[in-house]
Each structure stands twice: as C-alpha cells, then as structure tokens.
Short mmCIF file of C-alpha atoms in Angstrom, two decimals:
data_model
loop_
_atom_site.label_atom_id
_atom_site.label_comp_id
_atom_site.label_asym_id
_atom_site.label_seq_id
_atom_site.Cartn_x
_atom_site.Cartn_y
_atom_site.Cartn_z
CA ILE Z 1 0.00 0.00 0.00
CA ASN Z 2 1.77 3.17 -1.00
CA LYS Z 3 -0.54 5.73 -2.61
CA GLU Z 4 -0.20 8.77 -0.31
CA ILE Z 5 -3.01 11.31 -0.23
CA SER Z 6 -3.60 14.44 1.82
CA GLU Z 7 -5.80 14.39 4.91
CA ASP Z 8 -8.29 16.66 3.07
CA ARG Z 9 -8.44 14.27 0.12
CA ALA Z 10 -9.06 11.37 2.52
CA TRP Z 11 -12.04 13.18 4.06
CA ASP Z 12 -13.37 13.90 0.56
CA GLN Z 13 -13.19 10.18 -0.19
CA TYR Z 14 -14.99 9.29 3.05
CA ALA Z 15 -17.77 11.75 2.16
CA LYS Z 16 -18.05 10.43 -1.40
CA HIS Z 17 -18.31 6.83 -0.22
CA GLU Z 18 -20.86 7.75 2.45
CA GLU Z 19 -22.94 9.67 -0.09
CA HIS Z 20 -23.12 6.56 -2.31
CA GLY Z 21 -23.74 4.19 0.61
CA ASP Z 22 -20.39 2.48 0.07
CA ALA Z 23 -18.59 1.54 3.28
CA ALA Z 24 -15.47 0.35 1.47
CA VAL Z 25 -12.80 2.92 2.33
CA TYR Z 26 -9.21 1.69 2.67
CA ILE Z 27 -7.41 4.63 4.22
CA PHE Z 28 -4.61 4.45 6.80
CA THR Z 29 -3.49 7.57 8.65
CA LEU Z 30 0.25 8.17 8.37
CA ASP Z 31 0.46 11.43 10.29
CA ASP Z 32 -1.45 14.69 10.78
CA GLU Z 33 -1.00 15.65 7.14
CA TRP Z 34 -0.86 12.46 5.07
CA ASP Z 35 -2.86 9.25 4.69
CA ILE Z 36 -2.42 6.18 2.52
CA ASP Z 37 -5.19 5.23 0.13
CA GLY Z 38 -5.21 1.44 -0.02
CA ASN Z 39 -7.93 1.27 -2.67
CA VAL Z 40 -5.60 0.28 -5.48
CA PRO Z 41 -5.82 -2.92 -7.56
CA TRP Z 42 -2.45 -4.33 -6.44
CA ASN Z 43 -3.34 -4.06 -2.74
CA THR Z 44 -4.93 -7.39 -1.83
CA ALA Z 45 -4.65 -6.42 1.87
CA ARG Z 46 -7.63 -4.12 1.31
CA LEU Z 47 -9.77 -7.26 1.42
CA ILE Z 48 -8.80 -8.09 5.02
CA ASN Z 49 -11.82 -7.67 7.28
CA HIS Z 50 -12.09 -6.26 10.78
CA SER Z 51 -12.44 -8.48 13.85
CA CYS Z 52 -12.72 -7.75 17.56
CA ASP Z 53 -10.54 -10.88 17.94
CA PRO Z 54 -8.02 -10.32 15.13
CA ASN Z 55 -5.24 -12.64 14.01
CA CYS Z 56 -3.18 -9.84 12.41
CA GLU Z 57 -2.08 -6.27 13.08
CA ALA Z 58 -1.46 -3.41 10.70
CA TRP Z 59 1.84 -1.64 11.35
CA ILE Z 60 2.96 1.59 9.74
CA ILE Z 61 6.71 1.47 9.20
CA GLY Z 62 8.25 4.42 7.47
CA ARG Z 63 5.52 5.42 5.08
CA LYS Z 64 4.14 1.97 4.32
CA VAL Z 65 1.56 -0.29 5.94
CA TYR Z 66 2.46 -3.89 6.72
CA ILE Z 67 0.14 -6.66 7.90
CA TYR Z 68 1.67 -9.06 10.44
CA SER Z 69 0.18 -12.12 12.10
CA ILE Z 70 -0.12 -11.90 15.90
CA ARG Z 71 -0.89 -15.58 16.43
CA ASP Z 72 -0.79 -18.85 14.53
CA ILE Z 73 -3.29 -18.83 11.68
CA LYS Z 74 -4.95 -22.06 10.62
CA GLU Z 75 -5.08 -23.08 6.99
CA GLY Z 76 -8.21 -21.59 5.44
CA GLU Z 77 -8.75 -19.14 8.32
CA GLU Z 78 -9.69 -15.62 7.26
CA LEU Z 79 -7.09 -12.92 7.91
CA THR Z 80 -8.46 -10.13 10.11
CA PHE Z 81 -7.20 -7.08 11.97
CA ASP Z 82 -8.67 -4.43 14.27
CA TYR Z 83 -9.56 -1.42 12.12
CA GLY Z 84 -9.32 0.65 15.30
CA PHE Z 85 -11.68 3.51 14.53
CA ASP Z 86 -11.94 6.30 17.10
CA ILE Z 87 -14.73 6.15 19.65
CA GLU Z 88 -16.02 9.61 18.68
CA CYS Z 89 -17.68 8.15 15.58
CA TYR Z 90 -18.46 4.65 16.90
CA GLU Z 91 -22.10 4.71 15.79
CA ASP Z 92 -20.93 5.09 12.18
CA HIS Z 93 -19.07 1.77 12.40
CA PRO Z 94 -21.24 -1.11 13.65
CA CYS Z 95 -19.36 -4.40 13.92
CA ARG Z 96 -20.67 -7.71 12.67
CA CYS Z 97 -17.47 -9.72 13.04
CA GLY Z 98 -19.17 -12.48 15.01
CA SER Z 99 -16.28 -13.09 17.41
CA ASP Z 100 -17.13 -14.19 20.94
CA ASN Z 101 -15.84 -10.90 22.35
CA CYS Z 102 -17.39 -8.59 19.74
CA VAL Z 103 -18.29 -5.22 21.29
CA GLY Z 104 -20.79 -4.30 18.57
CA TYR Z 105 -18.80 -1.40 17.11
CA ILE Z 106 -15.45 -1.09 15.35
CA VAL Z 107 -13.51 0.83 17.99
CA THR Z 108 -9.84 0.46 18.87
CA GLN Z 109 -9.45 -2.00 21.74
CA ASP Z 110 -7.93 0.51 24.16
CA GLN Z 111 -11.21 2.46 23.92
CA TRP Z 112 -13.46 -0.51 24.72
CA PRO Z 113 -13.90 0.48 28.41
CA GLU Z 114 -15.14 3.93 27.33
CA LEU Z 115 -17.40 2.32 24.71
CA HIS Z 116 -18.94 0.06 27.37
CA LYS Z 117 -19.64 3.15 29.52
CA ARG Z 118 -21.27 4.99 26.63
CA LEU Z 119 -23.40 2.01 25.65
CA ALA Z 120 -24.53 1.49 29.26
CA GLU Z 121 -25.46 5.18 29.51
CA LYS Z 122 -27.31 5.02 26.19
CA LYS Z 123 -29.24 1.94 27.35
CA LYS Z 124 -30.05 3.63 30.67
CA ASN Z 125 -31.38 6.71 28.85
CA GLN Z 126 -33.48 4.56 26.51
CA THR Z 127 -34.97 2.72 29.49
CA LYS Z 128 -35.86 6.04 31.17
CA ALA Z 129 -37.54 7.26 27.97
CA LYS Z 130 -39.97 4.31 27.94
#
C-alpha cells in the first residue's frame, strides 16, 4: 500500500463513499498531514476484514503499511485485523465480526472500556424514555 493522499483528500473520499452508501474505504493515517489510500488494484490487503478478535495487526513502518500475524493462523482461516476507529464516531461503524468478544462497534481496543460506559449510559437513557 503506497498511494499517499492528503488528509483533506481522505475526508473527501470518506464523504463520497458515504454519499453513495459504500462503506469500502481503505485509508490508513500516516500522520497529521498524510494518509495512505489502499484502494488500489495491487493491494490485496484491502480485502482483510475487521475483527474484535483479530489474528493480524497493521503496522505503519516508514511510510508503508504492513500486515503481520499476531498468532498462529490455521489453513483456510480468514485474515483479520482491528480497524481501530476512534470512539467519537463509533455509531458510524457497527461491527458484525461475530467473534465471541465482539463489542458491537469497530472501535480500537484501548477504547473498549469507554465504549462500554457509553453504551450502558445510552441503554439507561433509553430505558428512562420508555
């Protein structure tokens, strides 16, 4: 994956995909100014799905993204990694990974405790409204 684009261009792509109802955006943030657009034909890694119990990690080294296994992967097992979206837009990213520990939204694992708090508060407010 090595097609660098500006942060502004990345946001334009997000908006365009959202407008057309297409969730397939393959952008990795490099730094505050640049992102990598992974939506290129030679990037088969763009087909790796999210999981709350991933078997791979995405590492940014230099200005490239690498996918590494974090445990033994069985023959025929799907490759997955944690997309790690920020909690501020969790409702935009529901998770359907099906893992035993799925939290329901694609949020980076270090933000799961905060997500659990927000979901509990949301449920509490919905119960009060009834």
